[in-house]
N, CA, C and O atoms as a DFTB+ gen file, in Angstrom:
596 C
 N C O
     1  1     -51.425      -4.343     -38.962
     2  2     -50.800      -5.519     -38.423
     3  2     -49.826      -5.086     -37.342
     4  3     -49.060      -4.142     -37.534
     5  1     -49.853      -5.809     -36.147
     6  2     -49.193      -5.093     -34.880
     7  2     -48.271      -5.972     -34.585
     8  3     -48.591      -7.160     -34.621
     9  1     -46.995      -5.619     -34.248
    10  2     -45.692      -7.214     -34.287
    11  2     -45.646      -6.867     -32.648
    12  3     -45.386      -5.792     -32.108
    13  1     -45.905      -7.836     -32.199
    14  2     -45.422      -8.525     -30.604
    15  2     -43.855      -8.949     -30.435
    16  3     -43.389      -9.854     -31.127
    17  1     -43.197      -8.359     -29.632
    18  2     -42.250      -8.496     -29.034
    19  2     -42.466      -9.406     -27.972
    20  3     -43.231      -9.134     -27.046
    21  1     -41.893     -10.379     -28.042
    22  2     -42.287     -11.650     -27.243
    23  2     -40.604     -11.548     -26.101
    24  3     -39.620     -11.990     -26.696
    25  1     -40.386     -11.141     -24.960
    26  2     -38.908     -11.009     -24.194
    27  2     -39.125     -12.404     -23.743
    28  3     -40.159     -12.899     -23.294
    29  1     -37.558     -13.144     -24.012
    30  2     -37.529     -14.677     -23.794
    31  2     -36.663     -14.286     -22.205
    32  3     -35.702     -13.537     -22.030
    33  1     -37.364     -15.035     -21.301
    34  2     -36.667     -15.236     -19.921
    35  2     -35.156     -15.913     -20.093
    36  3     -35.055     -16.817     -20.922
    37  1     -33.942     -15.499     -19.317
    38  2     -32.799     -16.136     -19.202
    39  2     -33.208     -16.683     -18.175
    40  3     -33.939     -16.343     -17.244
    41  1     -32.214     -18.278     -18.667
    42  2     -32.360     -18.895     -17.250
    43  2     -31.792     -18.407     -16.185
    44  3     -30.760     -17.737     -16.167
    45  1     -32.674     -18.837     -14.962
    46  2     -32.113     -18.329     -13.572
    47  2     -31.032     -18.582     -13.211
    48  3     -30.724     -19.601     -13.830
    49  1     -29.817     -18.146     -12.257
    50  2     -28.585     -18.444     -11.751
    51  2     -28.989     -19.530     -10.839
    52  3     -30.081     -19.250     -10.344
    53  1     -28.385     -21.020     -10.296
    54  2     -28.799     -22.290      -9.664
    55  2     -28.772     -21.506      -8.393
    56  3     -27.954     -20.667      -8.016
    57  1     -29.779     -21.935      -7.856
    58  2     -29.799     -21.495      -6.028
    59  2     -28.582     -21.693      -5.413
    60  3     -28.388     -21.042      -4.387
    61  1     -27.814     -22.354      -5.753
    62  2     -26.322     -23.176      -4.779
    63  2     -25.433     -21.974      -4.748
    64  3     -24.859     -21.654      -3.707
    65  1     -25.284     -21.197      -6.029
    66  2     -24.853     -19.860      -6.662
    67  2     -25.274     -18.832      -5.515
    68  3     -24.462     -18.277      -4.775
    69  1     -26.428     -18.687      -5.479
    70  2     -26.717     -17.247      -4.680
    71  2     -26.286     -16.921      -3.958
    72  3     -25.863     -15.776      -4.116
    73  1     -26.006     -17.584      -2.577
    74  2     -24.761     -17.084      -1.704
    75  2     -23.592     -16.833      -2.284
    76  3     -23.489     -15.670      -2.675
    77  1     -22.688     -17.513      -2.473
    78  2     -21.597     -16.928      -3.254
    79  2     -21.323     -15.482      -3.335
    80  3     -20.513     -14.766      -2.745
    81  1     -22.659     -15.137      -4.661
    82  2     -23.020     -13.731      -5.293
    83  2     -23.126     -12.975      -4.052
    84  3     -22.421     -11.974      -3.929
    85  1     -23.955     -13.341      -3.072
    86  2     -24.107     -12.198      -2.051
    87  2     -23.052     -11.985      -1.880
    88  3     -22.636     -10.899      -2.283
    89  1     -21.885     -13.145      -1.035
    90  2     -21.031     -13.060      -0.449
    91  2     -20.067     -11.407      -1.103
    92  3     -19.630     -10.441      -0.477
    93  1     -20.063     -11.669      -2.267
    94  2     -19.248     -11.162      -3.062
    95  2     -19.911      -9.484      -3.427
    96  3     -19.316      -8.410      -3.505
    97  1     -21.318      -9.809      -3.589
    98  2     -21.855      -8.144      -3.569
    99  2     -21.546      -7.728      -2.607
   100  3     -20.963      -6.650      -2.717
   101  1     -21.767      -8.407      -0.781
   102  2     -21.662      -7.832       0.310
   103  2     -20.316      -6.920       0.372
   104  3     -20.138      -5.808       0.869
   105  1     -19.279      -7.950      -0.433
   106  2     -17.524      -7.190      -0.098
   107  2     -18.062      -6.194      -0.775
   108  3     -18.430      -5.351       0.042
   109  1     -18.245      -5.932      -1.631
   110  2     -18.381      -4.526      -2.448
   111  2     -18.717      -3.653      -1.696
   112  3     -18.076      -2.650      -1.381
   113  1     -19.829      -4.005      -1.331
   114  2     -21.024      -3.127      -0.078
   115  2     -19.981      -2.480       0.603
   116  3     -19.888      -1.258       0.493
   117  1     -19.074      -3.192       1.382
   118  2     -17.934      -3.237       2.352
   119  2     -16.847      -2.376       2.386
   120  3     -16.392      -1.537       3.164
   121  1     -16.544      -2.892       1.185
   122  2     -15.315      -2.518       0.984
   123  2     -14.792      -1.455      -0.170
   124  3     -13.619      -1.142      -0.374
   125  1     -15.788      -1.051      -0.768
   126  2     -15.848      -0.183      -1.533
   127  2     -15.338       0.710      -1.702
   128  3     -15.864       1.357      -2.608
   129  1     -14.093       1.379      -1.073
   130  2     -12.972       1.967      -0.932
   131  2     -11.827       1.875      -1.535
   132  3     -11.051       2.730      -1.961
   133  1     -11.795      -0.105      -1.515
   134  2     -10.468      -0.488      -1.699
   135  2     -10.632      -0.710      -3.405
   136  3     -11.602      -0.373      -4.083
   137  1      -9.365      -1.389      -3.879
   138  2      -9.334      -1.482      -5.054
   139  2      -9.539      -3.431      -5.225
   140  3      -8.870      -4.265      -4.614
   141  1     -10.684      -3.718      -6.257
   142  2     -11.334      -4.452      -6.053
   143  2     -11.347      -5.032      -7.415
   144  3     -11.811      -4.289      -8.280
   145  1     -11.010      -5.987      -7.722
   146  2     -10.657      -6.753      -8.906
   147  2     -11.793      -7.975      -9.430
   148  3     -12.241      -8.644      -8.498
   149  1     -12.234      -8.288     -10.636
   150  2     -12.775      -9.501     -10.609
   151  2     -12.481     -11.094     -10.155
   152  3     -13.259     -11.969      -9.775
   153  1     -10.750     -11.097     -10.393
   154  2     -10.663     -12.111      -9.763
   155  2     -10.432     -12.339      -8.549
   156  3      -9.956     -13.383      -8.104
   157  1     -10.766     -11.337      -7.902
   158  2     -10.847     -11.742      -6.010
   159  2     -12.024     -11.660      -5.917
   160  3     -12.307     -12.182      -4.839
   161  1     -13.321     -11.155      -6.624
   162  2     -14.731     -11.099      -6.176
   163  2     -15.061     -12.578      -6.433
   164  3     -15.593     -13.299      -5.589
   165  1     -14.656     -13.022      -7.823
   166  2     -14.892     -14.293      -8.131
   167  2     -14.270     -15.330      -7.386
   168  3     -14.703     -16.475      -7.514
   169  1     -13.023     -15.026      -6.391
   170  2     -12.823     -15.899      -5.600
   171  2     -13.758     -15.743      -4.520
   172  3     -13.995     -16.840      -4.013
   173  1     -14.365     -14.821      -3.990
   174  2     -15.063     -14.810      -3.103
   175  2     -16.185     -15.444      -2.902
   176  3     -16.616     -15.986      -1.884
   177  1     -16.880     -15.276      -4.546
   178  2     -17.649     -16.111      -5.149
   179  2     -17.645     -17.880      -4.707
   180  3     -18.623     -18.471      -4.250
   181  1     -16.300     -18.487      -4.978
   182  2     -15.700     -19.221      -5.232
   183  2     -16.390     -19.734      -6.737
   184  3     -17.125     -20.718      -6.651
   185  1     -16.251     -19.295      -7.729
   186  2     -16.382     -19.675      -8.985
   187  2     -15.755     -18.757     -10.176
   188  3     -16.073     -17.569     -10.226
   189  1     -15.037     -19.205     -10.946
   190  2     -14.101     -18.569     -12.208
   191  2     -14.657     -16.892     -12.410
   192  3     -15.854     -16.617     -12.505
   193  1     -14.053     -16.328     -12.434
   194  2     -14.024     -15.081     -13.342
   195  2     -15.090     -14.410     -14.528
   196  3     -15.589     -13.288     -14.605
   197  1     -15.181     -15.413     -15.259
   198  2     -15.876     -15.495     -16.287
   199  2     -17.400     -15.514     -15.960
   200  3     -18.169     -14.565     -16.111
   201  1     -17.774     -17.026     -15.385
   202  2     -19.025     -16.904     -14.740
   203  2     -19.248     -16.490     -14.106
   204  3     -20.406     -16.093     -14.235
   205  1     -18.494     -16.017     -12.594
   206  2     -19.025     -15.018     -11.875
   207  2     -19.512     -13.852     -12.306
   208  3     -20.482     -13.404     -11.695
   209  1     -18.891     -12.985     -13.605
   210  2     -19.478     -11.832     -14.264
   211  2     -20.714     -12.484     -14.713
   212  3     -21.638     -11.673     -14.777
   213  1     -21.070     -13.801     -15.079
   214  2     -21.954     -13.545     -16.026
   215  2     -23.555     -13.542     -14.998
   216  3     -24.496     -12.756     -15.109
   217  1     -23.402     -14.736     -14.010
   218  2     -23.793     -15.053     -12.990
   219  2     -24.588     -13.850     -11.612
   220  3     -25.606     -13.772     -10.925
   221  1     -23.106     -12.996     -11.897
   222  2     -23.778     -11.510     -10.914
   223  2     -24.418     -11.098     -11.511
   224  3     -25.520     -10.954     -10.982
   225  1     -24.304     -10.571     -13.052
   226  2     -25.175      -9.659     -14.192
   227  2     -26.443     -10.352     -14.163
   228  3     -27.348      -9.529     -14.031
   229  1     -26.889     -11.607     -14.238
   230  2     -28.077     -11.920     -14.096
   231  2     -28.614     -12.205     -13.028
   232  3     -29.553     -12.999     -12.968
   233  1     -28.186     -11.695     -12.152
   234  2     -29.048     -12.157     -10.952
   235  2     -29.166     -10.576     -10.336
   236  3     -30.236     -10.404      -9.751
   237  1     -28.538      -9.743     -10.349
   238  2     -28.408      -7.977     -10.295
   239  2     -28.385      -7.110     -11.102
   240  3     -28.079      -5.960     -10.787
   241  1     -28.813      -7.585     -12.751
   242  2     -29.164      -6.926     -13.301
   243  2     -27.917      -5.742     -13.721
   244  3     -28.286      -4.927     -14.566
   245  1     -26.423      -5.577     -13.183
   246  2     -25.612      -5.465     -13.720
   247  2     -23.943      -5.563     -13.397
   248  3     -23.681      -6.077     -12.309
   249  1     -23.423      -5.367     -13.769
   250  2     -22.009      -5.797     -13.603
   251  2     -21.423      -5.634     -12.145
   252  3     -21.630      -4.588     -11.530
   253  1     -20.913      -6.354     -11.759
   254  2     -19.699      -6.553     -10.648
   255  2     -18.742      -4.676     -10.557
   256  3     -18.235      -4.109      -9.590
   257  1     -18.844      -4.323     -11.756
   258  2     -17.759      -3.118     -11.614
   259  2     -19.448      -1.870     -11.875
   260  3     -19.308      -0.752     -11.379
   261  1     -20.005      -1.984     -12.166
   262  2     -21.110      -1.154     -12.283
   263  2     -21.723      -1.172     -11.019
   264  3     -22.165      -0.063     -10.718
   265  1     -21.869      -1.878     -10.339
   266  2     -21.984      -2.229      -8.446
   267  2     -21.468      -1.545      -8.220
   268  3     -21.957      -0.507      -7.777
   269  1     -19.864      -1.756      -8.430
   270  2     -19.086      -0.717      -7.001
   271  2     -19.144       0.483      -7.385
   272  3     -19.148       1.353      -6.515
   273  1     -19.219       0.957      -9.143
   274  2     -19.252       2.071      -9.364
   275  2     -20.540       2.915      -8.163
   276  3     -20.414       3.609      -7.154
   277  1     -21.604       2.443      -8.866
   278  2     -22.806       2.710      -7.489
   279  2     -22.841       3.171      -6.550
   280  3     -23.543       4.107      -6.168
   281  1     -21.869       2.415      -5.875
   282  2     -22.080       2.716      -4.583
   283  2     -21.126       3.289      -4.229
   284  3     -21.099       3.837      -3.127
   285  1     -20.185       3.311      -5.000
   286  2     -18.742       4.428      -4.502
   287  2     -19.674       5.969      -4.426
   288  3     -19.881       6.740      -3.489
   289  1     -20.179       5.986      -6.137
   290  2     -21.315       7.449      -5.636
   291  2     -22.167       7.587      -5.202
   292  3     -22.464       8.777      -5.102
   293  1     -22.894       6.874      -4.793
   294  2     -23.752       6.747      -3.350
   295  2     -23.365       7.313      -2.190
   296  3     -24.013       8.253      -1.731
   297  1     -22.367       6.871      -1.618
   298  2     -21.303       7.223      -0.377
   299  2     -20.572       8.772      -1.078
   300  3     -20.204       9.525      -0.177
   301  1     -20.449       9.046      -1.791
   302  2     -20.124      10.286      -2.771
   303  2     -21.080      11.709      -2.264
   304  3     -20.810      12.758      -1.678
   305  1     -22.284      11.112      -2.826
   306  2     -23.296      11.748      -2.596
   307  2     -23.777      12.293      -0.876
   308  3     -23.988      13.435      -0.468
   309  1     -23.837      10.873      -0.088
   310  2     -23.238      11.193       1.162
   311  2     -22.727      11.990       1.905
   312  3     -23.278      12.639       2.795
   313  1     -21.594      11.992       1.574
   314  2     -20.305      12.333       2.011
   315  2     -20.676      14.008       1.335
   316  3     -20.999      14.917       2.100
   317  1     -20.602      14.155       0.277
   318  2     -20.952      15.616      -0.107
   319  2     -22.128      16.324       0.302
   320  3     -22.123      17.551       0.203
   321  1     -23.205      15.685       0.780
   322  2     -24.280      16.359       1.779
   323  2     -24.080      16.570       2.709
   324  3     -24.286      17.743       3.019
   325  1     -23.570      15.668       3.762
   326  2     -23.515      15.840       4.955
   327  2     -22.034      16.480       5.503
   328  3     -21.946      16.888       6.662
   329  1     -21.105      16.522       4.750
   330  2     -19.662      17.071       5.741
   331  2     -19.774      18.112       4.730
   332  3     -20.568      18.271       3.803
   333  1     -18.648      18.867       5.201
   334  2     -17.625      20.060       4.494
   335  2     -16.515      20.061       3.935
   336  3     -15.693      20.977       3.921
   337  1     -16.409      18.448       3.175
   338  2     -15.169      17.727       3.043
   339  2     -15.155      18.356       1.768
   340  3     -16.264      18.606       1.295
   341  1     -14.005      18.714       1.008
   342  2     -13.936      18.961      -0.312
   343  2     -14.153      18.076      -1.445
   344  3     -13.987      16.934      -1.017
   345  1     -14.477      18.043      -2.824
   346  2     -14.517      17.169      -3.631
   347  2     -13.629      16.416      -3.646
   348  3     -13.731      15.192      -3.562
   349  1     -12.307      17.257      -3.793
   350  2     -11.142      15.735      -3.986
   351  2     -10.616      15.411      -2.578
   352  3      -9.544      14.807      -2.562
   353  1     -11.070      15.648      -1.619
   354  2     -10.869      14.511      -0.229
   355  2     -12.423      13.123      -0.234
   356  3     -12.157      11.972       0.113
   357  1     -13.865      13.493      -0.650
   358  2     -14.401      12.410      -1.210
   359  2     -13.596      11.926      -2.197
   360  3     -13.281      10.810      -1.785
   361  1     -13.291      12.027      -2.817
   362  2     -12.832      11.480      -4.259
   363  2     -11.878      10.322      -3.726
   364  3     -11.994       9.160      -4.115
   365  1     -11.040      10.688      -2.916
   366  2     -10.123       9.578      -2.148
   367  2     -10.994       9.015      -0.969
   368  3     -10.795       7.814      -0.788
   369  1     -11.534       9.353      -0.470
   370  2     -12.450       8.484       0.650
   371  2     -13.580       7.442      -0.047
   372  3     -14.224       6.557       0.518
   373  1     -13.599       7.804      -1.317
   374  2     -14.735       6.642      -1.742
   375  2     -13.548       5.510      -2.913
   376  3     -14.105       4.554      -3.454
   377  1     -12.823       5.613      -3.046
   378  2     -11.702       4.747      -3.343
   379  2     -11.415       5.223      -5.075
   380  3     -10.740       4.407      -5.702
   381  1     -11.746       6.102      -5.623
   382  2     -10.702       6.597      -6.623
   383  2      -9.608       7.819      -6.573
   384  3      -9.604       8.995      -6.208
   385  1      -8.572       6.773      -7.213
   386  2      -7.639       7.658      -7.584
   387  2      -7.136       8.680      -8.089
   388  3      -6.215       9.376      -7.660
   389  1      -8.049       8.830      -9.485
   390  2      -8.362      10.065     -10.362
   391  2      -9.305      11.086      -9.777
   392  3     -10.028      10.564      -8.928
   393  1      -9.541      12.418      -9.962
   394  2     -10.533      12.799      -9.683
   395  2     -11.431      13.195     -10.543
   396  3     -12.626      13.463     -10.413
   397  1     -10.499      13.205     -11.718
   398  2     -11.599      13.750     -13.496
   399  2     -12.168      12.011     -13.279
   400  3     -13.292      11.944     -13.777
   401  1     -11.833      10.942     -12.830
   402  2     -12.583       9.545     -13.160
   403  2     -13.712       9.853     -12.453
   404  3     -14.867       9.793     -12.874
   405  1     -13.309      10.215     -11.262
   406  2     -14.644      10.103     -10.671
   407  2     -15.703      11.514     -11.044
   408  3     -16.903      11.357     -11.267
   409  1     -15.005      12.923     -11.064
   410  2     -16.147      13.673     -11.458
   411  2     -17.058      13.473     -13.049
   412  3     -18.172      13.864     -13.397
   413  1     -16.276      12.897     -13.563
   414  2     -17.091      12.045     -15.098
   415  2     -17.970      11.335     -14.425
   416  3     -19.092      11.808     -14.243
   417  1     -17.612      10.007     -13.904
   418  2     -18.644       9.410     -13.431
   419  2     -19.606       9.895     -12.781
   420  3     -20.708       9.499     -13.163
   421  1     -19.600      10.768     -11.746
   422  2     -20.404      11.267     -10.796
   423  2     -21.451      12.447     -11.687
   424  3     -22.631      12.639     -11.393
   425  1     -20.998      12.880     -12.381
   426  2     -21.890      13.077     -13.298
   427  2     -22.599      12.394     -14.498
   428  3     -23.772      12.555     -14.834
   429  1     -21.905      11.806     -14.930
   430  2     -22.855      10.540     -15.599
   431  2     -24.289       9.881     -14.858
   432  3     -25.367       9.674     -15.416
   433  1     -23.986       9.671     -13.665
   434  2     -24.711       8.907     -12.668
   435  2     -25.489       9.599     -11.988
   436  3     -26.536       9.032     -11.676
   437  1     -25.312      10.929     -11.544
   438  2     -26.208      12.026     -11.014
   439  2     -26.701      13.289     -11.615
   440  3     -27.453      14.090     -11.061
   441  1     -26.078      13.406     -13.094
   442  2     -26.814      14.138     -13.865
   443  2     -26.247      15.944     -13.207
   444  3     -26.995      16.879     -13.493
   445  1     -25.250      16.175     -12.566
   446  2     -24.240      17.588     -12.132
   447  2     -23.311      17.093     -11.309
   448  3     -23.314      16.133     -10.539
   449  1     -22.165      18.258     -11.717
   450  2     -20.847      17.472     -10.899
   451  2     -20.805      17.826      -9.342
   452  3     -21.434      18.611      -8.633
   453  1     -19.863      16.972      -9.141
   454  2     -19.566      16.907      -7.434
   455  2     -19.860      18.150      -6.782
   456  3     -20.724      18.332      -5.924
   457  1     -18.844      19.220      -7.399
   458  2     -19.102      20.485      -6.803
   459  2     -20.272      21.341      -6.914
   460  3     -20.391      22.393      -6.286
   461  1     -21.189      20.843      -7.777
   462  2     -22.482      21.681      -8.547
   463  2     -23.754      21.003      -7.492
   464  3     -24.766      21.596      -7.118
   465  1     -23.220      19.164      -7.062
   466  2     -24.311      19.226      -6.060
   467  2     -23.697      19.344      -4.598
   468  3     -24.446      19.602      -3.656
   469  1     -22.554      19.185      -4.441
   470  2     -21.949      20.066      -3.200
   471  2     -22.585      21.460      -2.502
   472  3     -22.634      21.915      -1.359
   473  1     -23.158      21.988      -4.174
   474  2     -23.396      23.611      -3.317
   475  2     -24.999      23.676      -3.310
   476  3     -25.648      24.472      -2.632
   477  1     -25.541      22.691      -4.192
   478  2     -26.764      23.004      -3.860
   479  2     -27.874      22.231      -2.672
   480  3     -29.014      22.415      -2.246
   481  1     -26.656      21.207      -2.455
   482  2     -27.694      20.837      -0.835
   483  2     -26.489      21.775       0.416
   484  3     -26.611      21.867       1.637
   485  1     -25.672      22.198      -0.257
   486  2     -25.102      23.360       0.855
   487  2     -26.116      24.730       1.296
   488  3     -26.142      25.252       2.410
   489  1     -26.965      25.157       0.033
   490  2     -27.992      25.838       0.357
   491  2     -28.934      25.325       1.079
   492  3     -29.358      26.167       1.871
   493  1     -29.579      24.084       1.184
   494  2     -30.926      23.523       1.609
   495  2     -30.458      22.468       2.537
   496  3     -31.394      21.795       2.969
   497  1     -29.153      22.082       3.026
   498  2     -29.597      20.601       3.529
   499  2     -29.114      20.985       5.005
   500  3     -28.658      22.125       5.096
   501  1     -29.138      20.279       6.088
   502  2     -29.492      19.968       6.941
   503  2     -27.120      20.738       7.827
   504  3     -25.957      20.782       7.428
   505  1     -27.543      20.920       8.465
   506  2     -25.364      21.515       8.949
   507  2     -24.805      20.073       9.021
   508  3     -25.078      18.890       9.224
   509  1     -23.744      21.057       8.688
   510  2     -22.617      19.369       7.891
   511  2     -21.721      19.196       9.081
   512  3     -21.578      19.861      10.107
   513  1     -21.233      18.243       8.690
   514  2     -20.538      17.603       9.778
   515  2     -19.000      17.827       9.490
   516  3     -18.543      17.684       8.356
   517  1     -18.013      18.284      10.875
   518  2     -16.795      18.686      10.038
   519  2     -15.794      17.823       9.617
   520  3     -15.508      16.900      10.380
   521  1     -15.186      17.930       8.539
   522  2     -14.497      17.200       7.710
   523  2     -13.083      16.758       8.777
   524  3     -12.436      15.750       8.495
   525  1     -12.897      17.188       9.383
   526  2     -11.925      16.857      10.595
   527  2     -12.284      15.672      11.116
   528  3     -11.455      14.786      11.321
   529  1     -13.577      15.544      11.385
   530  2     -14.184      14.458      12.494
   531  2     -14.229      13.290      11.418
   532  3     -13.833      12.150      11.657
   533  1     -14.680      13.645      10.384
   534  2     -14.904      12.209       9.233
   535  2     -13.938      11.734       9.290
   536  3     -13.823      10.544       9.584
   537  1     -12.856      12.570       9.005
   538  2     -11.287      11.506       8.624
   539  2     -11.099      11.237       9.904
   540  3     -10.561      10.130       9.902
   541  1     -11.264      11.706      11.350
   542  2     -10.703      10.965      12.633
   543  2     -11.526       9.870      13.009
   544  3     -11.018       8.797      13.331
   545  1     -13.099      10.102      12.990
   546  2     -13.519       9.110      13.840
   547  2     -14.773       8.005      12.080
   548  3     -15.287       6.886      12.091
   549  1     -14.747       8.841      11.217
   550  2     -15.629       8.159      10.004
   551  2     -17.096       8.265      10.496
   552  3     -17.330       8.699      11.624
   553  1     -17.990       7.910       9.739
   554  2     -19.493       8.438       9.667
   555  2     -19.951       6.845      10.311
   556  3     -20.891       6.771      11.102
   557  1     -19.445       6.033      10.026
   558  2     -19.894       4.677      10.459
   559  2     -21.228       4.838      12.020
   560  3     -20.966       5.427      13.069
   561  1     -22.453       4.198      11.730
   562  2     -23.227       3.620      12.440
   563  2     -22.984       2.505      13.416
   564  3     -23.454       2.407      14.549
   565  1     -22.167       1.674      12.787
   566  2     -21.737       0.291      13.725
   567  2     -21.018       0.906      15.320
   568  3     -20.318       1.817      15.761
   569  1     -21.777      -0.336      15.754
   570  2     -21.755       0.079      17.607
   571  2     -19.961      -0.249      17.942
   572  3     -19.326       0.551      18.629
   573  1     -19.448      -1.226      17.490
   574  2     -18.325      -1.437      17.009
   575  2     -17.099       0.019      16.893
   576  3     -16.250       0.216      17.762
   577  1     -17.242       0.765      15.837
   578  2     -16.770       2.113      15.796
   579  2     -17.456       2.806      17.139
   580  3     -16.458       2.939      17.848
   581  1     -18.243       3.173      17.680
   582  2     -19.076       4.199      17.906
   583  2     -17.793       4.941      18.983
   584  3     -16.885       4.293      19.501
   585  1     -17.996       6.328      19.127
   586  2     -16.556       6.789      19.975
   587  2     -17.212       6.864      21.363
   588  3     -18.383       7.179      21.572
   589  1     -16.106       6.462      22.463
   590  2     -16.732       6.625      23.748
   591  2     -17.065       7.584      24.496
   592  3     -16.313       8.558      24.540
   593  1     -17.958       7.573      25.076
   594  2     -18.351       9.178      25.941
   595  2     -17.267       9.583      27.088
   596  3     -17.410      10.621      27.735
């Protein structure tokens, strides 16, 4: 006798909602540096605190603070391939304070710490960019930043 697991669909977040959510993932996207609270995402949202957590989690599959975690080490990861910046100058350029917070995390999330994959795309990856220039002019793409010739 074989038991079926039957997964019941949650209802969808109302379409009127979805912008909002972007609005509010986008700051993250953005701003991901700064220190970033639920109740300013949820104002961004423009909807309570409460539902906005519940609202982002189902429509992204996970939390508002599991987002920025993301992408803080994303830009982590980044930042440690391509410059010669030390661990704890990322550590402050991607917006934590601690640096045991973030090398926990960053290993949680990438499976070796900062400095362990620091050295091994230092063997294989591509010449880094100097850590001088990041903090003066930043890695930014936007034509906006771009420095003049």
């Amino acid at each position: 006798m074989s038991s079926v697991v039957v997964a019941r669909s949650r209802p969808s977040v109302p379409e009127d909602l979805l912008v909002g959510l972007r609005r509010a993932r986008d700051r993250i996207d953005r701003d991901y540096t700064e220190s970033l609270d639920l109740d300013g995402l949820a104002a961004v949202a423009g909807l309570s605190k409460y539902h906005f957590l519940r609202c982002f989690a189902r429509t992204y599959g996970r939390t508002p603070h599991a987002h920025l975690t993301e992408r803080r080490i994303e830009r982590a990861q980044d930042l440690l391939r391509s410059t010669n910046l030390t661990v704890t100058e990322v550590c402050g350029l991607v917006g934590y304070a601690s640096l045991g917070s973030f090398s926990s995390r960053f290993r949680q999330l990438v499976g070796s710490s900062p400095s362990e994959y620091q050295a091994r795309w230092a063997l294989t990856g591509a010449p880094r960019i100097p850590g001088c220039f990041v903090l003066m002019h930043g890695l930014s793409d936007r034509a906006d930043r771009a420095i003049p010739e």
